[in-house]
């Protein structure tokens, strides 16, 4: 059994993960006001939260203080009247707002002492963010497995499905993250789109930029930061065509595209497919941004992280994990 090493550094928190959720760390800004109390500061954070649970009011805040679950970095509990100074880190638990359940399971493809590999469905974000907190792969799997330290090594877009690698404890996380940051993972994706007679293999190289708050990314001039190889294009059979038309309505002749991204820019494959004239079937952003309120979780985007391959950083042995499905229907 490998010895577990717990270090106080990046990712440290004096509060444990609770019900699959990490505690929040908030730093008191210099311009917050003169000598704020812990109550004033934390209540400001809760009351201005964009996605706030309707029951998360003053009584719920008082319960946090009473239970000692609002603390400093050294785990000292704060009282409502504790005075805070600028630069102080405060830790507490937020209460997620209600979310629409994602109507798909998240099967486990493989698990050992160090890693867990899941088959992420569409409409499920990898990590908690914005309005998607509980209905995320990380939280759902933590709750299902009881492994609080479960953490993704890489990310898939919320609408993308397929192979997602997690570490089960912090001691090995960096080793697996380095595989992705150093591009030592061979990734194979499959996408469904209108048939285009491309000569393959074909490499798309571009510079992608996407600013915070922007829905669409864009191709711009400048040094290349996004590289995708189009490996093959295979027209769908008549029965496959009928399957996708039953979900999306009448379509032009469709094909399965095999894609190998060498880089991992946000929306890279979706942008490259769109700019090649074959946007991915079911994509609500490219070419047209559809209203978020019109989202229908029975109509997925057909981009699948089909396979990942790498040399294991701990054992040196070759690893390969393959998704089992295309998530056509919940």
Coordinates of C-alpha atoms in Angstrom, one line a residue, residues 5-314:
X5 CA 1.1 12.2 1.9
X6 CA -0.9 15.1 3.1
X7 CA 0.6 18.5 2.6
X8 CA -0.6 22.0 3.5
X9 CA -0.3 23.9 0.2
X10 CA -2.3 24.3 -2.9
X11 CA -5.8 23.0 -2.3
X12 CA -5.5 23.0 1.5
X13 CA -8.6 23.7 3.5
X14 CA -9.2 23.4 7.3
X15 CA -12.6 22.1 6.6
X16 CA -13.2 18.7 5.1
X17 CA -15.2 18.0 1.9
X18 CA -18.8 17.7 2.9
X19 CA -21.4 15.7 0.9
X20 CA -19.1 15.8 -2.1
X21 CA -18.6 19.5 -2.0
X22 CA -15.4 21.5 -1.3
X23 CA -15.7 24.4 1.2
X24 CA -15.4 27.9 -0.1
X25 CA -12.4 30.0 0.7
X26 CA -13.0 33.8 0.6
X27 CA -10.4 36.5 1.3
X28 CA -11.4 39.7 2.9
X29 CA -10.6 42.5 0.4
X30 CA -8.9 45.7 1.5
X31 CA -11.8 47.8 0.3
X32 CA -14.6 45.8 2.0
X33 CA -15.1 48.3 4.8
X34 CA -13.7 49.2 8.2
X35 CA -13.3 46.3 10.6
X36 CA -16.0 44.0 9.2
X37 CA -17.5 41.3 11.3
X38 CA -17.5 37.7 10.2
X39 CA -21.3 37.9 10.0
X40 CA -21.2 41.0 7.7
X41 CA -18.5 39.4 5.4
X42 CA -20.0 36.0 5.0
X43 CA -23.6 37.3 4.7
X44 CA -22.5 39.6 2.0
X45 CA -21.0 36.6 0.1
X46 CA -24.2 34.5 0.5
X47 CA -26.7 37.3 -0.2
X48 CA -25.0 38.4 -3.4
X49 CA -24.5 34.8 -4.7
X50 CA -26.0 34.6 -8.1
X51 CA -27.2 31.0 -7.8
X52 CA -28.4 31.0 -4.2
X53 CA -30.6 28.4 -2.4
X54 CA -33.9 30.0 -1.4
X55 CA -33.5 28.7 2.2
X56 CA -30.0 30.0 2.6
X57 CA -30.9 33.0 4.8
X58 CA -29.8 34.5 8.1
X59 CA -31.1 31.5 10.1
X60 CA -28.9 29.2 8.0
X61 CA -25.9 31.4 8.4
X62 CA -26.4 31.4 12.2
X63 CA -26.5 27.6 12.1
X64 CA -23.1 27.7 10.4
X65 CA -21.6 29.8 13.1
X66 CA -23.2 27.7 15.9
X67 CA -21.8 24.5 14.4
X68 CA -18.3 26.0 14.1
X69 CA -18.2 25.5 10.4
X70 CA -17.0 29.1 9.5
X71 CA -13.3 29.1 10.3
X72 CA -9.9 30.7 9.7
X73 CA -7.1 29.0 7.8
X74 CA -5.8 27.5 11.1
X75 CA -9.3 26.0 11.8
X76 CA -10.1 28.6 14.5
X77 CA -14.0 28.9 14.5
X78 CA -15.3 32.4 14.0
X79 CA -18.3 33.9 15.9
X80 CA -20.7 36.3 14.2
X81 CA -18.9 39.2 16.0
X82 CA -15.3 38.2 15.1
X83 CA -13.5 41.2 13.5
X84 CA -11.8 40.4 10.3
X85 CA -8.8 42.2 8.8
X86 CA -8.0 42.7 5.1
X87 CA -6.3 39.6 3.6
X88 CA -7.9 37.2 6.0
X89 CA -9.0 33.9 4.5
X90 CA -12.4 32.6 5.7
X91 CA -13.6 29.1 5.0
X92 CA -17.3 28.0 5.0
X93 CA -19.8 25.8 3.1
X94 CA -22.1 27.3 0.5
X95 CA -25.6 25.8 0.0
X96 CA -26.1 25.0 -3.7
X97 CA -29.3 26.2 -5.4
X98 CA -31.7 23.6 -6.8
X99 CA -30.6 22.1 -10.1
X100 CA -32.3 20.2 -12.8
X101 CA -31.2 16.6 -12.5
X102 CA -29.0 15.3 -15.4
X103 CA -31.0 12.2 -16.6
X104 CA -28.0 10.0 -17.2
X105 CA -25.8 7.7 -15.2
X106 CA -22.1 8.1 -15.0
X107 CA -20.6 4.5 -15.3
X108 CA -17.2 3.7 -13.9
X109 CA -15.1 2.1 -16.6
X110 CA -12.1 1.2 -14.4
X111 CA -10.9 1.7 -10.8
X112 CA -7.7 0.8 -8.8
X113 CA -5.9 2.1 -5.8
X114 CA -5.0 5.4 -7.4
X115 CA -7.4 6.2 -10.2
X116 CA -11.0 6.0 -11.3
X117 CA -12.1 6.3 -15.0
X118 CA -15.7 7.3 -15.7
X119 CA -17.8 7.5 -18.8
X120 CA -19.2 11.1 -18.5
X121 CA -22.5 11.8 -20.0
X122 CA -23.5 15.0 -21.8
X123 CA -25.0 17.9 -19.9
X124 CA -22.9 17.1 -16.8
X125 CA -20.0 19.5 -16.0
X126 CA -16.8 18.0 -14.9
X127 CA -16.3 20.3 -11.8
X128 CA -18.7 22.5 -9.9
X129 CA -19.0 25.9 -11.6
X130 CA -21.7 28.7 -11.7
X131 CA -25.1 27.1 -11.6
X132 CA -23.8 23.5 -12.1
X133 CA -22.7 22.4 -8.6
X134 CA -24.3 19.1 -7.5
X135 CA -25.1 17.8 -11.0
X136 CA -21.4 17.5 -11.9
X137 CA -19.3 14.4 -12.5
X138 CA -17.0 15.2 -9.6
X139 CA -19.8 15.6 -7.0
X140 CA -22.0 12.8 -8.3
X141 CA -19.1 10.4 -8.2
X142 CA -17.9 11.5 -4.8
X143 CA -21.3 10.9 -3.4
X144 CA -21.7 7.5 -5.2
X145 CA -18.3 6.2 -4.2
X146 CA -17.7 7.9 -0.8
X147 CA -14.2 9.0 -2.0
X148 CA -14.0 12.6 -0.9
X149 CA -10.6 13.3 -2.5
X150 CA -11.8 12.1 -5.9
X151 CA -10.6 14.8 -8.4
X152 CA -10.5 15.0 -12.2
X153 CA -7.1 15.1 -13.8
X154 CA -8.5 16.9 -16.9
X155 CA -11.8 18.3 -18.0
X156 CA -14.4 17.7 -20.7
X157 CA -16.9 20.4 -21.7
X158 CA -20.3 20.0 -20.1
X159 CA -21.9 19.0 -23.4
X160 CA -19.1 16.6 -24.3
X161 CA -19.4 12.9 -23.2
X162 CA -16.8 10.2 -22.8
X163 CA -13.7 9.1 -20.9
X164 CA -12.8 11.2 -17.9
X165 CA -9.9 10.3 -15.6
X166 CA -9.9 11.0 -11.8
X167 CA -7.3 10.5 -9.1
X168 CA -8.5 9.1 -5.8
X169 CA -6.1 10.8 -3.5
X170 CA -3.9 14.0 -3.6
X171 CA -0.5 12.2 -3.4
X172 CA -0.7 11.0 -7.0
X173 CA -2.7 13.8 -8.6
X174 CA 0.3 15.8 -9.8
X175 CA 1.8 12.9 -11.6
X176 CA -1.3 12.3 -13.7
X177 CA -2.0 16.0 -14.3
X178 CA 1.5 16.3 -15.7
X179 CA 0.6 13.7 -18.4
X180 CA -2.0 16.1 -19.8
X181 CA 0.0 19.3 -19.3
X182 CA 3.0 17.8 -21.2
X183 CA 0.7 16.4 -23.9
X184 CA 1.7 12.8 -23.2
X185 CA -1.9 11.5 -23.5
X186 CA -3.1 10.3 -26.9
X187 CA -6.8 11.3 -27.2
X188 CA -9.3 10.0 -29.7
X189 CA -12.7 11.7 -30.1
X190 CA -15.7 10.9 -32.3
X191 CA -18.1 13.5 -33.7
X192 CA -21.2 13.2 -35.8
X193 CA -21.7 15.9 -38.4
X194 CA -22.8 16.4 -42.0
X195 CA -20.6 14.3 -44.4
X196 CA -17.8 16.2 -46.0
X197 CA -15.4 14.6 -48.5
X198 CA -12.1 15.5 -46.6
X199 CA -8.8 14.0 -47.6
X200 CA -7.5 12.4 -44.4
X201 CA -5.4 12.5 -42.4
X202 CA -5.8 16.3 -42.2
X203 CA -4.4 18.7 -39.6
X204 CA -6.1 21.8 -38.5
X205 CA -3.9 24.4 -36.8
X206 CA -5.1 27.8 -35.5
X207 CA -5.1 30.2 -32.6
X208 CA -8.2 30.1 -30.4
X209 CA -9.2 32.7 -27.9
X210 CA -12.2 32.7 -25.6
X211 CA -12.6 35.4 -23.0
X212 CA -14.4 34.8 -19.6
X213 CA -18.1 35.4 -20.1
X214 CA -18.0 34.7 -23.8
X215 CA -20.1 31.8 -25.0
X216 CA -18.3 31.3 -28.3
X217 CA -14.6 31.0 -28.8
X218 CA -13.0 32.5 -32.0
X219 CA -10.1 31.9 -34.3
X220 CA -7.7 34.9 -34.4
X221 CA -4.3 35.7 -35.9
X222 CA -1.2 34.8 -33.8
X223 CA 0.9 31.9 -32.7
X224 CA -0.8 28.5 -33.0
X225 CA -2.3 27.2 -29.8
X226 CA -4.8 24.6 -31.1
X227 CA -3.9 21.6 -33.2
X228 CA -6.4 18.8 -34.2
X229 CA -5.8 15.9 -36.6
X230 CA -8.8 14.7 -38.5
X231 CA -8.1 11.0 -38.7
X232 CA -11.0 9.7 -40.8
X233 CA -14.5 10.4 -42.0
X234 CA -16.9 7.5 -42.4
X235 CA -20.5 8.0 -43.7
X236 CA -23.1 6.6 -41.4
X237 CA -25.1 3.5 -42.4
X238 CA -28.8 3.9 -43.2
X239 CA -29.8 2.6 -39.7
X240 CA -27.4 5.0 -38.0
X241 CA -28.7 7.9 -40.0
X242 CA -32.3 7.0 -38.9
X243 CA -31.2 6.8 -35.3
X244 CA -29.9 10.4 -35.3
X245 CA -32.8 11.7 -37.3
X246 CA -35.2 10.2 -34.7
X247 CA -33.5 12.6 -32.2
X248 CA -32.7 15.7 -34.3
X249 CA -35.2 15.5 -37.2
X250 CA -34.3 15.3 -40.9
X251 CA -30.6 15.7 -41.6
X252 CA -28.2 15.8 -44.6
X253 CA -26.1 12.6 -45.0
X254 CA -24.2 12.3 -41.7
X255 CA -20.7 10.9 -41.0
X256 CA -18.6 9.9 -38.1
X257 CA -15.4 12.0 -37.7
X258 CA -12.4 10.6 -35.8
X259 CA -10.5 13.5 -34.2
X260 CA -7.1 13.5 -32.4
X261 CA -6.5 16.8 -30.5
X262 CA -2.9 17.5 -29.7
X263 CA -3.9 20.5 -27.5
X264 CA -6.8 21.1 -25.2
X265 CA -8.2 24.6 -25.8
X266 CA -11.8 25.2 -24.7
X267 CA -14.2 24.3 -27.5
X268 CA -11.3 23.4 -29.8
X269 CA -13.0 20.5 -31.6
X270 CA -16.3 22.3 -31.8
X271 CA -14.6 25.3 -33.4
X272 CA -12.4 23.4 -35.8
X273 CA -15.4 21.3 -37.0
X274 CA -17.5 24.5 -37.5
X275 CA -14.8 26.4 -39.3
X276 CA -14.3 23.3 -41.6
X277 CA -18.0 23.7 -42.6
X278 CA -19.3 20.7 -40.6
X279 CA -20.5 21.8 -37.2
X280 CA -21.1 19.0 -34.7
X281 CA -24.7 17.6 -34.6
X282 CA -26.6 19.0 -31.6
X283 CA -24.1 21.8 -30.8
X284 CA -26.1 24.7 -29.3
X285 CA -23.3 27.2 -29.7
X286 CA -21.7 26.7 -33.1
X287 CA -22.8 28.1 -35.5
X288 CA -25.8 29.6 -33.7
X289 CA -26.0 30.3 -29.9
X290 CA -29.3 28.9 -28.8
X291 CA -31.1 30.2 -25.7
X292 CA -30.0 28.4 -22.5
X293 CA -33.7 28.1 -21.4
X294 CA -34.4 26.0 -24.5
X295 CA -31.9 23.3 -23.5
X296 CA -33.4 19.8 -23.8
X297 CA -31.3 17.0 -22.1
X298 CA -32.8 14.4 -24.4
X299 CA -31.1 16.0 -27.4
X300 CA -27.3 15.8 -26.8
X301 CA -24.4 17.2 -28.7
X302 CA -22.6 14.3 -30.5
X303 CA -19.0 14.8 -29.4
X304 CA -17.5 11.8 -27.6
X305 CA -14.1 11.5 -25.9
X306 CA -13.9 7.9 -27.1
X307 CA -10.4 6.8 -26.0
X308 CA -7.4 8.0 -24.0
X309 CA -3.9 6.2 -24.0
X310 CA -0.8 6.9 -22.0
X311 CA 2.1 5.4 -20.1
X312 CA 1.1 5.3 -16.5
X313 CA 3.3 7.8 -14.5
X314 CA 3.5 5.4 -11.5

